[in-house]
Short mmCIF file of C-alpha atoms in Angstrom, two decimals:
data_model
loop_
_atom_site.label_atom_id
_atom_site.label_comp_id
_atom_site.label_asym_id
_atom_site.label_seq_id
_atom_site.Cartn_x
_atom_site.Cartn_y
_atom_site.Cartn_z
CA MET T 1 -23.09 11.26 32.77
CA GLU T 2 -23.45 15.05 32.86
CA ASN T 3 -26.11 16.49 30.56
CA LEU T 4 -24.05 18.82 28.39
CA ASN T 5 -27.17 20.50 26.99
CA ASN T 6 -27.08 22.73 30.09
CA ASN T 7 -23.65 24.14 29.23
CA ILE T 8 -24.46 27.06 26.93
CA GLU T 9 -20.88 28.36 26.74
CA LEU T 10 -19.52 24.96 25.70
CA ASN T 11 -22.12 24.41 22.99
CA VAL T 12 -21.93 27.93 21.55
CA GLY T 13 -18.12 27.82 21.65
CA LEU T 14 -17.90 24.50 19.79
CA LEU T 15 -20.52 25.53 17.23
CA CYS T 16 -18.75 28.81 16.52
CA PHE T 17 -15.39 27.04 16.34
CA SER T 18 -16.85 24.64 13.77
CA ALA T 19 -18.14 27.65 11.83
CA VAL T 20 -14.65 29.19 11.82
CA ILE T 21 -13.07 25.98 10.47
CA THR T 22 -15.72 25.83 7.75
CA LEU T 23 -15.10 29.50 6.95
CA PHE T 24 -11.41 28.80 6.30
CA MET T 25 -12.38 26.01 3.89
CA PHE T 26 -14.95 28.28 2.23
CA LEU T 27 -12.39 31.04 1.69
CA GLY T 28 -9.94 28.50 0.28
CA ALA T 29 -12.59 27.17 -2.10
CA VAL T 30 -13.89 30.53 -3.39
CA THR T 31 -10.40 31.90 -4.02
CA ASP T 32 -9.13 28.82 -5.86
CA LYS T 33 -9.01 28.87 -9.65
CA THR T 34 -10.81 25.50 -9.80
CA ARG T 35 -13.93 26.92 -8.13
CA SER T 36 -15.79 26.92 -11.47
CA ARG T 37 -15.83 23.11 -11.59
CA PRO T 38 -19.44 21.87 -11.09
CA PHE T 39 -18.71 19.74 -8.03
CA MET T 40 -16.64 22.54 -6.46
CA LYS T 41 -19.53 24.97 -6.95
CA CYS T 42 -21.77 22.56 -5.02
CA PHE T 43 -19.13 22.06 -2.37
CA THR T 44 -18.63 25.81 -1.93
CA ALA T 45 -22.40 26.22 -1.49
CA LEU T 46 -22.28 23.29 0.94
CA LEU T 47 -19.66 25.05 3.07
CA ALA T 48 -21.63 28.32 3.09
CA THR T 49 -24.77 26.43 4.12
CA ASN T 50 -22.94 24.71 6.96
CA ILE T 51 -21.68 28.06 8.29
CA LEU T 52 -25.19 29.56 8.32
CA MET T 53 -26.65 26.40 9.85
CA LEU T 54 -24.08 26.47 12.67
CA LEU T 55 -24.83 30.15 13.33
CA GLY T 56 -28.57 29.42 13.36
CA GLU T 57 -28.08 26.64 15.91
CA SER T 58 -25.86 28.95 17.99
CA GLY T 59 -28.69 31.51 17.99
CA LEU T 60 -31.01 28.99 19.65
CA TRP T 61 -28.57 28.79 22.57
CA ILE T 62 -27.77 32.49 22.71
CA PHE T 63 -31.31 33.92 22.54
CA GLY T 64 -33.10 31.16 24.47
CA GLY T 65 -34.63 31.95 27.86
CA SER T 66 -36.66 35.06 26.98
CA PRO T 67 -40.26 34.99 25.64
CA ASP T 68 -39.55 38.31 23.89
CA ASN T 69 -36.97 36.53 21.71
CA ILE T 70 -39.36 33.88 20.32
CA PRO T 71 -39.58 35.53 16.83
CA ILE T 72 -35.76 35.51 16.65
CA LEU T 73 -35.66 31.94 17.97
CA LYS T 74 -38.11 30.81 15.29
CA LEU T 75 -35.89 32.36 12.65
CA CYS T 76 -32.84 30.59 14.10
CA ALA T 77 -34.74 27.29 14.20
CA PHE T 78 -35.84 27.75 10.59
CA ILE T 79 -32.22 28.41 9.57
CA SER T 80 -30.92 25.41 11.51
CA PHE T 81 -33.59 22.92 10.40
CA GLY T 82 -34.18 24.30 6.90
CA LEU T 83 -30.55 24.58 5.94
CA GLY T 84 -30.00 21.07 7.33
CA ALA T 85 -32.29 19.78 4.58
CA ILE T 86 -30.54 21.92 1.95
CA LEU T 87 -27.15 20.70 3.20
CA GLU T 88 -28.07 17.07 2.50
CA VAL T 89 -29.32 17.91 -1.00
CA LEU T 90 -26.19 19.88 -1.87
CA TYR T 91 -24.00 17.02 -0.69
CA ALA T 92 -25.89 14.57 -2.91
CA TYR T 93 -25.35 16.74 -6.00
CA CYS T 94 -21.75 17.39 -5.01
CA LEU T 95 -21.14 13.64 -4.73
CA ILE T 96 -22.69 12.85 -8.10
CA GLY T 97 -20.85 15.79 -9.69
CA PHE T 98 -17.54 14.50 -8.33
CA VAL T 99 -18.19 10.99 -9.68
CA ARG T 100 -19.16 12.45 -13.06
CA GLU T 101 -15.67 13.95 -13.33
CA ARG T 102 -14.50 10.38 -13.93
CA GLN T 103 -17.52 8.67 -15.45
CA LYS T 104 -20.90 9.88 -16.68
CA ILE T 105 -23.65 8.66 -14.34
CA SER T 106 -27.28 9.54 -13.73
CA TRP T 107 -28.45 12.27 -11.36
CA LYS T 108 -31.43 10.14 -10.26
CA TYR T 109 -30.23 9.38 -6.73
CA ALA T 110 -29.48 13.04 -6.06
CA ASN T 111 -32.91 13.94 -7.44
CA VAL T 112 -34.58 11.50 -5.01
CA ILE T 113 -32.79 13.12 -2.10
CA ALA T 114 -33.78 16.54 -3.47
CA VAL T 115 -37.45 15.50 -3.34
CA ILE T 116 -37.09 14.28 0.25
CA GLY T 117 -35.27 17.50 1.12
CA ALA T 118 -38.07 19.57 -0.41
CA VAL T 119 -40.65 17.72 1.71
CA TYR T 120 -38.44 18.24 4.75
CA LEU T 121 -38.17 21.98 4.03
CA CYS T 122 -41.94 22.32 3.61
CA LEU T 123 -42.49 20.68 7.01
CA VAL T 124 -40.01 23.13 8.54
CA VAL T 125 -41.97 26.06 7.10
CA ILE T 126 -45.26 24.63 8.39
CA SER T 127 -43.69 24.09 11.80
CA LEU T 128 -43.10 27.85 12.10
CA PHE T 129 -46.86 28.20 12.50
CA ASN T 130 -47.99 25.01 14.28
CA GLY T 131 -44.83 23.83 16.11
CA MET T 132 -45.06 20.29 14.74
CA LEU T 133 -41.26 19.85 14.50
CA PHE T 134 -39.96 22.48 16.91
CA ASP T 135 -41.54 24.88 19.38
CA PHE T 136 -40.70 27.17 22.30
CA ASP T 137 -42.13 27.10 25.83
CA SER T 138 -43.47 30.07 27.77
CA ASN T 139 -39.97 30.85 29.05
CA GLY T 140 -38.54 31.10 25.55
CA TYR T 141 -36.66 27.79 25.52
CA TYR T 142 -36.55 25.43 22.56
CA VAL T 143 -38.56 22.19 22.82
CA ASP T 144 -39.05 19.36 20.34
CA GLY T 145 -42.38 19.40 18.56
CA GLN T 146 -44.94 16.59 18.73
CA TYR T 147 -43.77 15.24 15.37
CA TYR T 148 -40.06 15.84 15.84
CA PHE T 149 -39.48 12.14 15.16
CA ILE T 150 -40.15 12.95 11.49
CA VAL T 151 -36.89 14.94 11.48
CA ARG T 152 -34.91 11.96 12.73
CA PHE T 153 -36.69 9.63 10.30
CA LEU T 154 -36.01 11.81 7.24
CA ASP T 155 -32.41 12.39 8.33
CA PHE T 156 -31.92 8.64 8.71
CA ILE T 157 -33.43 7.88 5.28
CA ILE T 158 -31.24 10.52 3.59
CA LEU T 159 -28.10 9.26 5.34
CA LEU T 160 -28.83 5.69 4.21
CA LEU T 161 -29.37 6.87 0.63
CA GLU T 162 -26.08 8.78 0.71
CA ILE T 163 -24.24 5.74 2.04
CA PHE T 164 -25.82 3.66 -0.72
CA MET T 165 -24.70 6.19 -3.34
CA VAL T 166 -21.08 6.13 -2.17
CA ILE T 167 -20.96 2.32 -2.03
CA ARG T 168 -22.72 2.14 -5.40
CA TYR T 169 -19.85 4.02 -7.06
CA TRP T 170 -16.92 2.81 -4.95
CA LYS T 171 -15.09 1.35 -7.95
CA ILE T 172 -15.12 4.77 -9.61
CA LEU T 173 -14.20 6.64 -6.44
CA THR T 174 -11.32 4.38 -5.32
CA LEU T 175 -10.90 3.33 -1.68
CA LYS T 176 -9.66 6.72 -0.46
CA GLY T 177 -12.52 8.57 -2.12
CA THR T 178 -15.07 6.09 -0.82
CA LEU T 179 -13.91 6.38 2.80
CA SER T 180 -13.68 10.16 2.65
CA LEU T 181 -17.17 10.59 1.17
CA LEU T 182 -18.67 8.02 3.54
CA SER T 183 -17.56 10.21 6.46
CA PHE T 184 -20.34 12.71 5.68
CA SER T 185 -22.97 10.10 6.51
CA VAL T 186 -21.15 7.75 8.88
CA LEU T 187 -19.68 10.28 11.32
CA PRO T 188 -23.10 11.86 12.12
CA LEU T 189 -24.54 8.36 12.63
CA LEU T 190 -21.76 7.60 15.13
CA THR T 191 -22.85 10.57 17.24
CA MET T 192 -26.38 9.19 17.70
CA PRO T 193 -25.60 7.44 21.06
CA LEU T 194 -24.60 10.86 22.48
CA LEU T 195 -27.90 12.57 21.66
CA SER T 196 -29.65 11.45 24.84
CA TYR T 197 -27.46 13.75 26.94
CA TRP T 198 -25.83 16.05 24.35
CA ASP T 199 -27.87 17.16 21.35
CA PRO T 200 -27.17 18.32 18.66
CA THR T 201 -23.67 19.85 18.96
CA PRO T 202 -21.78 16.54 18.34
CA LEU T 203 -23.82 16.04 15.16
CA TYR T 204 -22.79 19.46 13.81
CA MET T 205 -19.14 18.92 14.77
CA ALA T 206 -19.13 15.52 13.03
CA THR T 207 -20.48 17.16 9.88
CA THR T 208 -17.76 19.82 9.99
CA VAL T 209 -15.00 17.23 10.42
CA SER T 210 -16.37 15.24 7.49
CA LEU T 211 -16.40 18.38 5.31
CA LEU T 212 -12.74 18.92 6.17
CA VAL T 213 -11.92 15.34 5.14
CA ILE T 214 -13.87 15.78 1.89
CA TYR T 215 -12.12 19.11 1.24
CA MET T 216 -8.77 17.33 1.39
CA LEU T 217 -10.06 14.65 -0.99
CA PHE T 218 -11.21 17.26 -3.50
CA ARG T 219 -7.93 19.14 -3.26
CA GLY T 220 -6.08 15.92 -3.97
CA GLU T 221 -8.27 15.20 -6.99
CA LEU T 222 -7.81 18.71 -8.32
CA THR T 223 -4.07 18.36 -7.81
CA ARG T 224 -4.11 15.17 -9.86
CA GLN T 225 -6.04 16.84 -12.66
CA LEU T 226 -3.78 19.86 -12.53
CA SER T 227 -0.76 17.58 -12.91
CA GLU T 228 -2.21 16.00 -16.03
CA LYS T 229 -2.66 19.40 -17.67
CA GLU T 230 0.82 20.51 -16.72
CA ILE T 231 2.35 17.43 -18.34
CA GLN T 232 1.06 18.76 -21.66
CA LEU T 233 2.72 22.12 -20.97
CA VAL T 234 6.02 20.39 -20.27
CA GLU T 235 6.06 19.08 -23.85
CA LYS T 236 5.97 22.68 -25.15
CA ASN T 237 8.31 24.27 -22.65
CA ARG T 238 9.81 21.54 -20.50
CA GLU T 239 12.12 23.47 -18.19
CA LEU T 240 9.74 26.32 -17.30
CA ALA T 241 6.69 24.09 -16.93
CA GLN T 242 8.66 21.60 -14.83
CA LYS T 243 9.66 24.23 -12.30
CA GLU T 244 6.15 25.67 -12.03
CA ARG T 245 4.66 22.19 -11.59
CA GLN T 246 7.09 21.33 -8.81
CA ILE T 247 6.28 24.49 -6.89
CA THR T 248 2.51 24.21 -7.31
CA GLU T 249 2.20 20.50 -6.59
CA SER T 250 4.59 20.62 -3.66
CA ARG T 251 2.77 23.54 -2.06
CA ILE T 252 -0.65 21.89 -2.39
CA SER T 253 0.46 18.44 -1.29
CA THR T 254 2.32 19.92 1.70
CA MET T 255 -0.88 21.59 2.93
CA ILE T 256 -2.87 18.40 2.41
CA SER T 257 -0.29 16.22 4.20
CA GLN T 258 -0.12 18.62 7.15
CA ILE T 259 -3.91 18.59 7.82
CA GLN T 260 -4.12 14.92 8.76
CA PRO T 261 -7.58 13.76 9.94
CA HIS T 262 -6.19 11.92 12.98
CA PHE T 263 -4.43 15.10 14.14
CA ILE T 264 -7.69 17.03 13.79
CA TYR T 265 -9.65 14.35 15.64
CA ASN T 266 -7.11 14.21 18.49
CA THR T 267 -6.95 18.00 18.84
CA LEU T 268 -10.74 18.41 18.82
CA GLY T 269 -10.99 15.63 21.40
CA THR T 270 -8.47 17.42 23.60
CA ILE T 271 -10.38 20.72 23.24
CA HIS T 272 -13.61 18.94 24.14
CA GLN T 273 -12.10 17.50 27.31
CA LEU T 274 -10.53 20.83 28.31
CA CYS T 275 -13.85 22.62 27.76
CA LEU T 276 -15.27 20.47 30.54
CA GLU T 277 -12.29 20.70 32.89
CA GLN T 278 -10.16 23.78 32.04
CA PRO T 279 -12.12 26.27 29.89
CA GLU T 280 -9.34 28.88 29.84
CA LYS T 281 -6.81 26.35 28.61
CA ALA T 282 -9.36 25.14 26.06
CA ALA T 283 -9.64 28.71 24.75
CA GLU T 284 -5.85 28.95 24.38
CA LEU T 285 -5.70 25.62 22.55
CA THR T 286 -8.60 26.65 20.30
CA ARG T 287 -6.74 29.83 19.33
CA SER T 288 -3.54 27.89 18.60
CA PHE T 289 -5.42 25.30 16.53
CA SER T 290 -7.22 28.06 14.59
CA GLN T 291 -3.89 29.75 13.84
CA TYR T 292 -2.42 26.39 12.82
CA LEU T 293 -5.25 25.76 10.35
CA ARG T 294 -5.09 29.32 9.04
CA GLY T 295 -1.36 28.93 8.44
CA ASN T 296 -1.82 25.73 6.43
CA PHE T 297 -4.68 27.05 4.30
CA SER T 298 -3.13 30.47 3.66
CA GLU T 299 0.21 28.99 2.58
CA LEU T 300 -1.60 27.26 -0.29
CA SER T 301 -1.49 30.55 -2.22
CA ASN T 302 2.18 31.34 -1.52
CA SER T 303 4.21 30.93 -4.71
CA VAL T 304 7.29 32.68 -3.29
CA PRO T 305 9.31 32.14 -0.12
CA ILE T 306 8.10 33.70 3.14
CA ARG T 307 9.97 35.27 6.05
CA PHE T 308 11.46 32.83 8.55
CA SER T 309 9.51 34.62 11.31
CA GLN T 310 6.24 33.48 9.68
CA GLU T 311 7.42 29.86 9.58
CA LEU T 312 8.59 30.16 13.19
CA ASN T 313 5.12 31.33 14.30
CA HIS T 314 3.59 28.29 12.58
CA ILE T 315 6.04 25.99 14.38
CA LYS T 316 5.11 27.55 17.72
CA CYS T 317 1.37 27.11 17.03
CA TYR T 318 1.92 23.44 16.22
CA MET T 319 4.08 22.82 19.29
CA SER T 320 1.65 24.62 21.61
CA ILE T 321 -0.98 22.06 20.51
CA GLU T 322 1.28 19.04 20.90
CA GLN T 323 2.58 20.21 24.29
CA VAL T 324 -0.97 20.27 25.64
CA ARG T 325 -1.36 16.62 24.62
CA PHE T 326 2.23 15.66 25.58
CA PRO T 327 3.38 18.13 28.27
CA ASP T 328 6.70 16.36 28.86
CA ILE T 329 7.94 17.22 25.35
CA GLN T 330 10.48 20.08 25.32
CA ILE T 331 11.38 22.46 22.51
CA GLU T 332 14.25 24.94 22.46
CA TYR T 333 14.93 27.78 19.99
CA ASP T 334 18.50 28.87 19.32
CA LEU T 335 18.12 31.56 16.67
CA LYS T 336 21.31 33.27 15.55
CA ALA T 337 19.91 34.29 12.14
CA GLU T 338 16.33 35.27 11.27
CA ASP T 339 16.59 37.79 8.42
CA PHE T 340 16.02 35.41 5.50
CA ASN T 341 13.27 33.79 3.41
CA LEU T 342 12.40 30.15 2.81
CA PRO T 343 9.49 28.14 1.32
CA ALA T 344 6.37 28.03 3.50
CA LEU T 345 5.86 24.81 5.48
CA SER T 346 9.44 23.67 5.07
CA VAL T 347 10.60 23.64 8.72
CA GLN T 348 7.33 22.85 10.52
CA PRO T 349 6.99 19.38 8.90
CA LEU T 350 10.50 18.56 10.13
CA VAL T 351 9.45 19.50 13.67
CA GLU T 352 6.32 17.38 13.26
CA ASN T 353 8.40 14.41 12.13
CA ALA T 354 10.63 14.89 15.15
CA VAL T 355 7.59 14.67 17.43
CA LYS T 356 5.77 11.81 15.72
CA HIS T 357 8.63 9.59 14.61
CA GLY T 358 11.34 10.60 17.05
CA LEU T 359 10.02 11.50 20.50
CA MET T 360 6.86 9.35 20.35
CA GLY T 361 9.09 6.31 20.34
CA LEU T 362 10.53 7.23 23.74
CA GLU T 363 8.98 6.10 27.00
CA SER T 364 8.58 9.74 28.01
CA GLY T 365 9.92 13.22 27.42
CA GLY T 366 12.33 14.13 24.70
CA LYS T 367 13.65 17.41 23.36
CA ILE T 368 13.63 19.19 20.02
CA THR T 369 16.01 22.04 19.20
CA VAL T 370 15.36 24.45 16.35
CA SER T 371 18.45 26.52 15.58
CA THR T 372 19.44 28.97 12.85
CA TYR T 373 22.82 30.35 11.84
CA GLU T 374 24.57 31.75 8.80
CA THR T 375 27.86 31.28 7.00
CA ASP T 376 29.45 33.49 4.38
CA ALA T 377 27.44 31.75 1.65
CA ASP T 378 24.36 30.25 3.30
CA TYR T 379 21.57 30.54 5.83
CA CYS T 380 20.98 27.30 7.76
CA VAL T 381 18.07 25.93 9.79
CA CYS T 382 18.67 22.86 11.95
CA VAL T 383 15.97 20.69 13.57
CA LYS T 384 17.48 18.25 16.05
CA ASP T 385 15.78 15.68 18.32
CA ASN T 386 17.01 13.13 20.83
CA GLY T 387 14.38 10.56 19.85
CA VAL T 388 14.64 6.96 18.70
CA GLY T 389 16.14 7.76 15.29
CA PHE T 390 15.93 5.44 12.28
CA ASP T 391 18.14 3.25 10.15
CA GLU T 392 19.28 5.28 7.13
CA SER T 393 20.44 2.12 5.37
CA ALA T 394 16.82 0.86 5.29
CA VAL T 395 14.40 1.80 2.53
CA TYR T 396 13.25 5.34 3.31
CA ASP T 397 9.49 5.61 3.90
CA ASN T 398 8.25 8.96 2.55
CA LYS T 399 4.75 8.31 3.91
CA LYS T 400 6.08 7.90 7.41
CA HIS T 401 8.39 10.90 7.30
CA ILE T 402 6.02 13.61 6.09
CA GLY T 403 7.03 15.27 2.83
CA ILE T 404 10.85 15.02 3.06
CA GLN T 405 11.19 14.70 -0.72
CA ASN T 406 8.48 17.33 -1.10
CA ILE T 407 10.49 19.79 0.99
CA ARG T 408 13.65 19.07 -0.99
CA GLU T 409 11.88 19.75 -4.27
CA ARG T 410 10.41 23.06 -3.09
CA LEU T 411 13.71 24.20 -1.57
CA SER T 412 15.50 23.47 -4.84
CA ALA T 413 12.82 25.03 -7.07
CA MET T 414 12.05 28.14 -5.00
CA CYS T 415 15.40 29.20 -3.57
CA GLY T 416 18.10 26.78 -4.70
CA GLY T 417 18.23 25.24 -1.23
CA ASN T 418 18.87 21.74 0.05
CA LEU T 419 17.83 19.45 2.90
CA THR T 420 20.02 16.82 4.55
CA VAL T 421 18.80 14.31 7.14
CA ASP T 422 21.16 12.32 9.39
CA SER T 423 19.81 9.83 11.91
CA THR T 424 21.24 7.31 14.35
CA LEU T 425 19.20 4.56 15.96
CA GLY T 426 18.77 5.23 19.66
CA LYS T 427 20.30 8.71 19.50
CA GLY T 428 18.07 10.91 17.37
CA THR T 429 17.84 12.77 14.09
CA ILE T 430 19.30 16.00 12.71
CA ALA T 431 17.72 17.71 9.69
CA VAL T 432 19.48 20.73 8.18
CA ILE T 433 18.08 23.13 5.59
CA THR T 434 20.70 25.12 3.66
CA ILE T 435 19.68 28.18 1.62
CA PRO T 436 22.26 29.95 -0.55
CA LYS T 437 22.21 33.72 0.11
CA GLU T 438 22.47 34.64 -3.55
CA GLU T 439 19.34 32.58 -4.41
CA ILE T 440 16.98 34.05 -1.80
CA ILE T 441 14.01 35.95 -3.26
#
């Protein structure tokens, strides 16, 4: 198998891409009103640390190969190794802080990891002078130090302790919380077989993916807590509080439902493969995926409808990703009306449902048509597919068809709109959004 450590462009590109994803999460965390919660403070610091650590590791690739750059390379190595230790400590305190939101527990396990992290950090500082953990040859290239195995040993011990902590409190965390928090330790362990020919980029990417999964978990928990507070407001002013709750919860849950881990894994896997075979196409897909993520995170703060053109751009970003993975899928745009507003992430989920639950059931191909038109009273958006369809007489599965009820609630609350879905087995599905002109903000 090809040694990917020789591909500087690939490694730097993936590390920087991971840093960009983390940056989006960081911006979302620091601008959210729940950022003052103890575990969110730790998580925000965790995200900032991951960004700097990724940039430090990128510096080792960028500046390597010149003896004159050794002082800079030592700084990059210190950032990469040192912040790696701090990252583990912050995660431990973030985990305990999250559990303490539900039940008071001791900080002792986090304190143990903090002690190990402090020892780790001291060894990194010493290594700057004697090269025991990392060093650089006469040509200015990074080499493992004589005692580099200590790094792996301490990492392994910390990961085991973190796994123990999550399992220890699984009854408090629930199954979803347990699996999400385990990803921080388990995903890096799964990359270990790759390290003999590709080190350490997969490890950093696994950490970034796990942070994204944990971010979604925290957002869900904060949504739950927010709902509990809003129930109290409903008792004082039921109608006003009810409308605000619907808009807020729908917007947050839409963003969370759209960033599904399996979609992220599949897209990153596709980018990885294209980096090796078609770098230019990989760059295009990376840009589309970045825009897709930015669209989902930025819409979290939208409390009013957006222009249809913004929603259309988000649809095109999503389809450009799916068409790389499934090139035989077709999409057509028939736009006879565009000068109107609608809730963010109201059409794109319908297109996603058409792909996942309509066209994926076909042996190959399939077509989606997104059309807009207006009547005297309404603006209409239609998403039609010629997929497998579904039985409307059966019990409707909201988990399978992403956020249909969620979209209906936001349409009604934000612009007095409505969503109808008609489907026929073997023929396809038609979803139509109707927005009254007099209600548009």
